[in-house]
């Protein structure tokens, strides 16, 4: 096969695999205080922010990279990465969408997010993060009217310093684990959301992350605060170009729900998974944690994880407020040589707290899938309940599925339920579907979507359809 | 319409069909009767395109070499198999399955696919005809269905897809009298000059409701005798063991 044909074939498999030729401003390679100061400086950050970063970096130097996870990966040389990369035209910040580099806009169009049209037609507010900086936030005006703040993290640090200072690092402290602490030191951008007391956010808020430059790590930081009695639904989508080397993505996402507030956070993660032989792809080592700080608050995570060479994340809920509720709905699909070690943590601290975990893992090809989850009910969390359901679906006989639940109940008045199943798509089921006129891929897609239905139903309407298709595409060629 | 010439089939080195001949014309109903292990289900599997068999011989459907077609392509051409043991597909709504199926077939034929409203209309009408409880259609496909419900669901699918050749693989086994009557009415309502049926059964009972034009006796992988409805009665009296 000549190279051209190879390229076309590759693109067919991963349609987001293009890269955009844009001049970048980069920090020098490597990780040290100077680079951190460079990042802080270029973002014109206040002193407290730089101190936050340096404190994290001090801590980071004492930490050891964890190695207890199932998917192993070659050692990452943290001095051989760029920690800041931004399209050059961002140096003079555009004031509106019209001033954006047309090439950037073109990139987003290829990704299926024409910002202008999306803003006007869909009524979904989009914040787009390209490599390290946030380039456009749509719908700002409409949101501002209701007092909602939805902007890039960099902008929030400058304009809403009090809020950021009050909440940043309260759910994921700078003293957290290796990757989270690294993020605290070098994070470049991300989204910031604040919903004021009593406000129900009238539209889905959405962020698209894209890694474009090579040898770049992406460390974004997202902070969402739902004040008393407010509600917000937030969606995050991710893609990256195809590159032979592995790229590191270590984001931190912090959610805080005050009294009677609700945050719904949905992710459709489709980072480049590497090629059929397992070459290249993103290492998606992300820390996501929500704090149900107030009474009667609720945080719900929904994730559809189809991309990345390695996915290693546990979106968690700390149920501190009495009567608070945490939910985790997950679909994780691995194909070819992809690996995933994912699940959740539900930490029950308050009384009458409830959590629900629905996890659907699908493994195909030579891939390996692990559900790892912790349910921890503290001695003070009277009358608390957890329900966990972990289902695994295997396709073919070279893949693996594992379930490791950690269950700690220190309260006699509380209870935990755990159900788990493992099944396989049988040849008989496929034959039955084929006999009814469905070809192999349509049959797999139908069966898998049925398997994932409970989770797909949790996604906002607009994205449920997209996710359904993605589920089908991710498994193409995995049977037959 | 369907012509089978000296069909032989092996699975894991075991010869099951040993030179079977059969010819079905449009509008005809053929019944195949035979003891356990005579090759009845193998015949229906091979016609519908199940993989895993080593097949020899010639099978044409409307002049086309059937054995070269994929399973789904045979379905697109109008071959339907009512399964002896319909499969459960958890999480997939029965309605969704039916709609996906009919639209996959329509698409392959270059016909216009049904939208949600057209589909609901069709399914309402067909389930009323078959006295099929519509509530079942919103349940997961075959999951928790009783034996009778599963079989009725097969007949409902058949009547919606309106196939040219319907193969019923022991659809009557495990059915009570009422269900048997409903299933038979479903088949009879599809009978016309074009549609043909191949009914595989152990018992004469079903043939009291669906009068076949031809009855064949399958034994040891071959059709050893063909006749009309009277042959089924005779068979019932004598039993397979002594029938030669």
Short mmCIF file of C-alpha atoms in Angstrom, two decimals, chain A residues 231-392:
data_model
loop_
_atom_site.label_atom_id
_atom_site.label_comp_id
_atom_site.label_asym_id
_atom_site.label_seq_id
_atom_site.Cartn_x
_atom_site.Cartn_y
_atom_site.Cartn_z
CA UNK A 231 -28.73 23.81 37.81
CA UNK A 232 -26.32 23.31 34.95
CA UNK A 233 -25.74 20.67 32.30
CA UNK A 234 -22.26 20.65 30.83
CA UNK A 235 -20.80 18.64 27.97
CA UNK A 236 -17.21 18.03 27.05
CA UNK A 237 -15.99 16.64 23.74
CA UNK A 238 -12.43 15.76 22.79
CA UNK A 239 -10.47 14.92 19.64
CA UNK A 240 -6.84 14.92 18.59
CA UNK A 241 -4.88 14.46 15.34
CA UNK A 242 -3.23 11.16 14.54
CA UNK A 243 0.40 11.10 15.50
CA UNK A 244 2.85 8.25 15.85
CA UNK A 245 4.02 9.34 19.27
CA UNK A 246 1.86 9.12 22.36
CA UNK A 247 0.53 12.35 23.72
CA UNK A 248 -0.24 12.99 27.34
CA UNK A 249 -3.49 14.51 28.42
CA UNK A 250 -3.76 15.16 32.14
CA UNK A 251 -6.70 17.37 32.90
CA UNK A 252 -8.26 18.28 36.22
CA UNK A 253 -11.99 18.89 36.50
CA UNK A 254 -13.49 20.18 39.73
CA UNK A 255 -17.21 20.47 40.32
CA UNK A 256 -18.79 22.10 43.35
CA UNK A 257 -22.50 21.95 44.08
CA UNK A 258 -23.83 24.04 46.95
CA UNK A 259 -27.19 23.54 48.74
CA UNK A 260 -29.96 22.21 46.48
CA UNK A 261 -27.80 22.65 43.38
CA UNK A 262 -27.35 20.14 40.57
CA UNK A 263 -24.54 19.63 38.09
CA UNK A 264 -24.80 17.22 35.20
CA UNK A 265 -21.46 16.65 33.50
CA UNK A 266 -21.32 14.64 30.28
CA UNK A 267 -18.21 13.63 28.38
CA UNK A 268 -17.85 12.22 24.91
CA UNK A 269 -14.18 11.34 24.75
CA UNK A 270 -12.86 10.46 21.34
CA UNK A 271 -9.13 11.19 21.53
CA UNK A 272 -7.04 9.47 18.88
CA UNK A 273 -6.83 5.81 20.00
CA UNK A 274 -3.70 4.85 18.07
CA UNK A 275 -3.61 2.75 14.92
CA UNK A 276 -4.62 -0.87 14.48
CA UNK A 277 -1.24 -2.09 15.75
CA UNK A 278 -1.39 0.11 18.84
CA UNK A 279 1.02 2.77 17.63
CA UNK A 280 0.42 6.33 18.82
CA UNK A 281 -2.67 7.60 20.57
CA UNK A 282 -3.46 9.71 23.59
CA UNK A 283 -2.73 8.82 27.20
CA UNK A 284 -5.84 10.14 28.86
CA UNK A 285 -4.92 10.42 32.55
CA UNK A 286 -7.59 12.69 33.89
CA UNK A 287 -8.73 13.59 37.38
CA UNK A 288 -12.38 14.47 37.69
CA UNK A 289 -13.95 15.06 41.03
CA UNK A 290 -17.18 16.58 42.20
CA UNK A 291 -18.01 17.85 45.65
CA UNK A 292 -21.62 17.82 46.77
CA UNK A 293 -20.86 20.46 49.33
CA UNK A 294 -24.37 21.58 50.21
CA UNK A 295 -27.37 19.63 51.47
CA UNK A 296 -29.70 18.12 48.83
CA UNK A 297 -27.13 18.73 46.12
CA UNK A 298 -26.55 16.41 43.20
CA UNK A 299 -23.70 15.65 40.83
CA UNK A 300 -24.10 13.33 37.90
CA UNK A 301 -21.25 12.15 35.65
CA UNK A 302 -22.02 10.59 32.31
CA UNK A 303 -19.15 9.46 30.13
CA UNK A 304 -18.81 7.84 26.74
CA UNK A 305 -15.18 6.83 26.40
CA UNK A 306 -14.31 5.52 22.97
CA UNK A 307 -10.92 7.06 22.24
CA UNK A 308 -7.37 7.21 23.67
CA UNK A 309 -4.65 4.57 23.66
CA UNK A 310 -4.97 4.41 27.44
CA UNK A 311 -7.84 5.79 29.47
CA UNK A 312 -7.16 6.03 33.17
CA UNK A 313 -9.74 7.98 35.13
CA UNK A 314 -12.30 7.77 37.90
CA UNK A 315 -14.79 10.65 37.90
CA UNK A 316 -15.80 10.79 41.54
CA UNK A 317 -18.31 12.31 43.92
CA UNK A 318 -17.71 13.39 47.47
CA UNK A 319 -21.13 13.39 49.09
CA UNK A 320 -20.55 15.79 51.95
CA UNK A 321 -23.92 17.53 52.22
CA UNK A 322 -26.76 15.61 53.87
CA UNK A 323 -29.21 14.07 51.38
CA UNK A 324 -26.83 14.66 48.50
CA UNK A 325 -26.80 12.39 45.46
CA UNK A 326 -23.96 11.20 43.25
CA UNK A 327 -24.37 9.36 39.96
CA UNK A 328 -21.96 7.81 37.50
CA UNK A 329 -23.07 6.50 34.13
CA UNK A 330 -20.32 5.17 31.93
CA UNK A 331 -19.81 3.52 28.58
CA UNK A 332 -16.24 2.59 27.86
CA UNK A 333 -15.30 0.94 24.60
CA UNK A 334 -11.89 -0.42 23.75
CA UNK A 335 -10.91 -1.90 20.40
CA UNK A 336 -7.64 -2.97 18.73
CA UNK A 337 -4.88 -2.34 21.31
CA UNK A 338 -6.67 0.23 23.46
CA UNK A 339 -6.64 -0.10 27.20
CA UNK A 340 -8.87 1.39 29.85
CA UNK A 341 -8.80 1.41 33.62
CA UNK A 342 -11.80 3.44 34.59
CA UNK A 343 -14.64 3.66 37.08
CA UNK A 344 -15.63 5.97 39.86
CA UNK A 345 -15.36 6.76 43.54
CA UNK A 346 -18.38 7.53 45.67
CA UNK A 347 -17.40 8.87 49.07
CA UNK A 348 -20.40 9.09 51.39
CA UNK A 349 -19.81 11.55 54.23
CA UNK A 350 -23.24 13.14 54.83
CA UNK A 351 -26.38 11.48 56.16
CA UNK A 352 -28.99 10.02 53.79
CA UNK A 353 -26.63 10.27 50.84
CA UNK A 354 -27.28 8.17 47.78
CA UNK A 355 -25.13 7.06 44.90
CA UNK A 356 -25.71 5.09 41.77
CA UNK A 357 -23.12 3.58 39.43
CA UNK A 358 -24.02 2.15 36.05
CA UNK A 359 -20.98 1.02 34.11
CA UNK A 360 -21.00 -0.62 30.69
CA UNK A 361 -17.67 -1.84 29.38
CA UNK A 362 -17.25 -3.19 25.88
CA UNK A 363 -14.00 -4.72 24.75
CA UNK A 364 -13.11 -5.92 21.28
CA UNK A 365 -9.99 -6.79 19.30
CA UNK A 366 -6.88 -7.18 21.48
CA UNK A 367 -8.02 -4.58 23.96
CA UNK A 368 -8.22 -4.69 27.71
CA UNK A 369 -10.87 -3.12 29.90
CA UNK A 370 -10.95 -2.67 33.62
CA UNK A 371 -13.71 -1.33 35.81
CA UNK A 372 -12.29 -0.15 39.12
CA UNK A 373 -14.59 1.56 41.56
CA UNK A 374 -14.70 2.56 45.19
CA UNK A 375 -17.80 2.95 47.33
CA UNK A 376 -16.91 4.26 50.77
CA UNK A 377 -19.62 4.92 53.35
CA UNK A 378 -18.24 6.68 56.41
CA UNK A 379 -19.34 5.99 59.98
CA UNK A 380 -21.33 9.25 60.08
CA UNK A 381 -23.22 8.68 56.85
CA UNK A 382 -26.37 7.18 58.35
CA UNK A 383 -29.05 5.74 56.06
CA UNK A 384 -26.92 6.00 52.98
CA UNK A 385 -27.28 3.81 49.97
CA UNK A 386 -25.31 2.79 46.95
CA UNK A 387 -26.36 0.75 43.96
CA UNK A 388 -23.72 -0.43 41.52
CA UNK A 389 -24.18 -2.28 38.29
CA UNK A 390 -21.18 -3.26 36.18
CA UNK A 391 -21.78 -5.00 32.91
CA UNK A 392 -19.07 -6.15 30.55
#
